[in-house]
Coordinates of C-alpha atoms in Angstrom, one line a residue:
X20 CA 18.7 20.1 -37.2
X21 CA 18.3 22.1 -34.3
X22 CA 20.3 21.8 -30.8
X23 CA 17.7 19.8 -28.8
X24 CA 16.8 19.9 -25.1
X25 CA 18.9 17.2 -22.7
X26 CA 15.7 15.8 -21.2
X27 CA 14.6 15.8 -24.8
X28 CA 17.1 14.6 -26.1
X29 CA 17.4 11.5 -23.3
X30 CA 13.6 10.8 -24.6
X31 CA 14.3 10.4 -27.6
X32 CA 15.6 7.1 -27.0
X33 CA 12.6 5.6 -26.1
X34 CA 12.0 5.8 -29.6
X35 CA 15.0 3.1 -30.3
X36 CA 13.4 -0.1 -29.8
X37 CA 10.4 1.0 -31.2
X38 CA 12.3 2.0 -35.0
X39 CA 14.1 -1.0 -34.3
X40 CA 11.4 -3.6 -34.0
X41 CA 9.2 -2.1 -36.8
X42 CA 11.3 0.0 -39.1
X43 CA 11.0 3.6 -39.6
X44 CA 8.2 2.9 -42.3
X45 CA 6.0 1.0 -40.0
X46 CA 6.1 3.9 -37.4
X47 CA 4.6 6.2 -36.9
X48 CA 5.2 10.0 -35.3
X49 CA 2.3 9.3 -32.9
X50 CA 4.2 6.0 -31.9
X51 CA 7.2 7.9 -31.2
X52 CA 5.4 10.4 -28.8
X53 CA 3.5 7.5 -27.2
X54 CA 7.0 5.4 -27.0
X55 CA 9.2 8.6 -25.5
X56 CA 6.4 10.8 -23.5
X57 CA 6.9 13.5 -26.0
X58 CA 4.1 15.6 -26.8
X59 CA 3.5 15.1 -31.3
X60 CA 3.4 18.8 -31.4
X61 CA 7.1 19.2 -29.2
X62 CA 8.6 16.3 -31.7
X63 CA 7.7 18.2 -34.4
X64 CA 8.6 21.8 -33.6
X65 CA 12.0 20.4 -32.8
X66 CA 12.6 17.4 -35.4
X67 CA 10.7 17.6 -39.4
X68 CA 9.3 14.3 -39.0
X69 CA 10.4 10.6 -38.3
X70 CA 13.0 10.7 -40.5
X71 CA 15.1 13.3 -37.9
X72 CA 14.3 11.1 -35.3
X73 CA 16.5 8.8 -36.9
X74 CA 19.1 11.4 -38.2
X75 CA 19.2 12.5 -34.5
X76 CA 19.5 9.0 -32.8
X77 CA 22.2 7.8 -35.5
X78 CA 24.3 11.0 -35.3
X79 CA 24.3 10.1 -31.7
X80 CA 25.3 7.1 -31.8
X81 CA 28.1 8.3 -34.1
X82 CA 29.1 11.2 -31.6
X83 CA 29.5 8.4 -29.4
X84 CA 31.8 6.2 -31.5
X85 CA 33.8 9.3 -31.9
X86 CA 34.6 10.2 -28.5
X87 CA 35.5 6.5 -27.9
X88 CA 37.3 6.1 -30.5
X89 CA 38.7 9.1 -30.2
X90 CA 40.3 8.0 -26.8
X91 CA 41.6 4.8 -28.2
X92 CA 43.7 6.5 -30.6
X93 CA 44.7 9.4 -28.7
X94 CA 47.5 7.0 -26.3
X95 CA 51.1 6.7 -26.3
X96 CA 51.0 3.5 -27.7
X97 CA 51.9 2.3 -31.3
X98 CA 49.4 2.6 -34.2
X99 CA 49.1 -1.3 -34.3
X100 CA 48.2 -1.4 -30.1
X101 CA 46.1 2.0 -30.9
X102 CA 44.0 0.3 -33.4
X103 CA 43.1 -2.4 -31.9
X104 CA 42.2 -0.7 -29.1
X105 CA 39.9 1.2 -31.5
X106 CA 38.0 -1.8 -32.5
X107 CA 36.9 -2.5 -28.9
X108 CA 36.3 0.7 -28.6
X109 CA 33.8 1.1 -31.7
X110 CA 32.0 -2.4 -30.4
X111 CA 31.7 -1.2 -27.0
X112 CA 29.6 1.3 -28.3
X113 CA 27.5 -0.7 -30.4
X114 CA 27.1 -3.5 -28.0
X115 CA 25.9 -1.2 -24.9
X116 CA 23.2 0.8 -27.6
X117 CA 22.1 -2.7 -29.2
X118 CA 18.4 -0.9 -30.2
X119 CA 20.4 2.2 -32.5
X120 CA 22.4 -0.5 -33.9
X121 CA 19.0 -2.6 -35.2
X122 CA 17.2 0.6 -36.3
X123 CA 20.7 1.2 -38.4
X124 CA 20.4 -2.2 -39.9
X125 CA 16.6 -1.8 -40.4
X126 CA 17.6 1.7 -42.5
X127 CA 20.5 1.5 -43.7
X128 CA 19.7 2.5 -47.0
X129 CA 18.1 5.6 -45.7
X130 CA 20.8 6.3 -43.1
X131 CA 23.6 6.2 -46.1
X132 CA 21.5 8.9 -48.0
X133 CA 21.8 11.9 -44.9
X134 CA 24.4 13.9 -46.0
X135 CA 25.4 14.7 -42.0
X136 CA 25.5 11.1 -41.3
X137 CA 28.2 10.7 -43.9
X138 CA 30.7 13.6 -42.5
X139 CA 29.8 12.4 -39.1
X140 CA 30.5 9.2 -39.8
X141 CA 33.9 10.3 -41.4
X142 CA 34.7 12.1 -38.5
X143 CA 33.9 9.4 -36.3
X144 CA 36.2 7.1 -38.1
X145 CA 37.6 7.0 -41.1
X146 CA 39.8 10.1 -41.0
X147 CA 41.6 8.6 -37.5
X148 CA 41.4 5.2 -38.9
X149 CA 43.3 6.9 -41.8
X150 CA 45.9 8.4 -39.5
X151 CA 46.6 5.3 -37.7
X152 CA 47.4 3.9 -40.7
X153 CA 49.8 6.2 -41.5
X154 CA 51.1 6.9 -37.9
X155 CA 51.5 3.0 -37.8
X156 CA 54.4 3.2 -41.0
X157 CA 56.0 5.9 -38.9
X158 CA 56.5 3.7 -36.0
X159 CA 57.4 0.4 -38.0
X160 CA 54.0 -1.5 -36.6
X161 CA 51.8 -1.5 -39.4
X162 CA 52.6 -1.6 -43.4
X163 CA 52.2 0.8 -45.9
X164 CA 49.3 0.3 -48.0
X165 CA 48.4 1.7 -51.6
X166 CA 45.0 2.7 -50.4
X167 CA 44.2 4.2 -47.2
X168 CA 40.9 5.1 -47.5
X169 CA 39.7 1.7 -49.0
X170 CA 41.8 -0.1 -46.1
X171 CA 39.6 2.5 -43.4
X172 CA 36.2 1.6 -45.3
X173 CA 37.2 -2.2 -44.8
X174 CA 38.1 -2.0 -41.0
X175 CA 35.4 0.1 -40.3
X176 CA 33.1 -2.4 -42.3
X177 CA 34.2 -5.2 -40.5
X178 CA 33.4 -3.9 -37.1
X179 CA 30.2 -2.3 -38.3
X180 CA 28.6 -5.8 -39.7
X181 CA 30.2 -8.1 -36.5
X182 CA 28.5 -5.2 -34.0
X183 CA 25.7 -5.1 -36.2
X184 CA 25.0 -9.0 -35.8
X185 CA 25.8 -9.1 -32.2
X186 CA 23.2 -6.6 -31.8
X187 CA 20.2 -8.0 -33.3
X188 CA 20.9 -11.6 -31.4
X189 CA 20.1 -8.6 -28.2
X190 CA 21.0 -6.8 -25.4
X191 CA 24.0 -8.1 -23.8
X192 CA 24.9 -9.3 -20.1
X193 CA 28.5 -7.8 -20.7
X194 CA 28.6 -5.5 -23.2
X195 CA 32.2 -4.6 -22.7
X196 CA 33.3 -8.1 -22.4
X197 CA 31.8 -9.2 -25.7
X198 CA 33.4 -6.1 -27.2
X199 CA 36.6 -7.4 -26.1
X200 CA 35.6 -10.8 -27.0
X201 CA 34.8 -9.9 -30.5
X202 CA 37.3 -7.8 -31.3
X203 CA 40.2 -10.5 -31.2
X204 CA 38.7 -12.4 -33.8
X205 CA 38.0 -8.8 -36.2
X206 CA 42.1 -7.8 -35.1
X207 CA 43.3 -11.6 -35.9
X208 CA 41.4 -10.8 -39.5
X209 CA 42.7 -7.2 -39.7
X210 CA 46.4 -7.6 -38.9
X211 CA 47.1 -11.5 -40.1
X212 CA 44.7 -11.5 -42.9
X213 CA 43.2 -15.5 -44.7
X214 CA 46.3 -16.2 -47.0
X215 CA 49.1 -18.9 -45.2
X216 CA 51.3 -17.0 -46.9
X217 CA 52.2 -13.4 -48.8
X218 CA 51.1 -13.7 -52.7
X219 CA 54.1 -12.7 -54.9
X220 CA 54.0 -10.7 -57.8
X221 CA 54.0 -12.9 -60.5
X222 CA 51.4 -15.8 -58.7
X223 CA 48.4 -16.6 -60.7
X224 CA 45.1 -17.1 -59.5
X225 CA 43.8 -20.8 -59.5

């Protein structure tokens, strides 16, 4: 994909609500020039078709999780303190672009199929989830675990599907408050887990 325009690029997101209330399928590229003020002929000699449109606005999206996600990590705090800081930060994002949050749930199968996405989205937040993790058995805050990636996945999972539903119900008053909000129950889940207690060894299920 090419490097677009700004003002282009700012138009673009006229075509949010529009994939988000009908779905890529039901739109059409003539919507998306009708929705944004974007000549058909300029959409296409920058972006092959719909389906870029989407690649663009979720890549987007995911450049912006990264740079705030990227903040939260990057303190002087410990990895548990950094992480959660992380989670508000992902949501904060989600919350104040509610619109590229529902055309993500509307295509998610397609998203998961871009190969850019999926390095993006690593990027974004697995790989400094990953590091947290281990930075956090450095500094005594968080436990080792036999599976880092799997653990990253999870987190990242969690946050997605809570941001996810907060977004549909619509736009928010507050955004950064109900990122905040939310996050303390996803950190409460993350850090102290369902079980009243650790499962030994040799327990067997019931």
């Amino acid at each position: 994909m090419r490097k677009l325009p700004a003002k282009l690029a700012s138009q673009l997101y006229g075509a949010a609500e529009l994939i988000a209330e009908r779905g890529l399928d039901g739109t059409k590229i003539e919507d998306i020039a009708e929705a944004t003020g974007i000549p058909k002929a300029t959409i296409y000699y920058h972006l092959d078709g719909k389906n870029a449109v989407l690649e663009f606005l979720l890549s987007d999206l995911l450049d912006m999780v990264a740079g705030a996600v990227g903040v939260a990590v990057s303190s002087a705090e410990d990895a548990r303190t950094r992480l959660e800081a992380a989670v508000v930060a992902q949501l904060g994002v989600m919350l104040e672009h509610p619109f590229l949050c529902r055309a993500l749930v509307g295509d998610l199968g397609r998203a998961t199929r871009l190969p850019e996405l999926a390095l993006a989205l690593r990027a974004a937040f697995y790989e400094p989830i990953e590091q947290l993790l281990a930075d956090g058995v450095a500094d005594g805050s968080l436990r080792q675990v036999p599976n880092p990636g799997a653990v990253a996945l999870s987190v990242f999972g969690a946050i997605t599907v809570a941001g996810l539903t907060a977004a549909v119900e619509g736009p928010s008053d507050d955004p950064s408050a109900d990122a905040v909000r939310l996050s303390a129950s996803i950190s409460e889940l993350i850090f102290d887990g369902l079980a009243t207690r650790p499962r030994r060894a040799d327990d067997k299920p019931q």
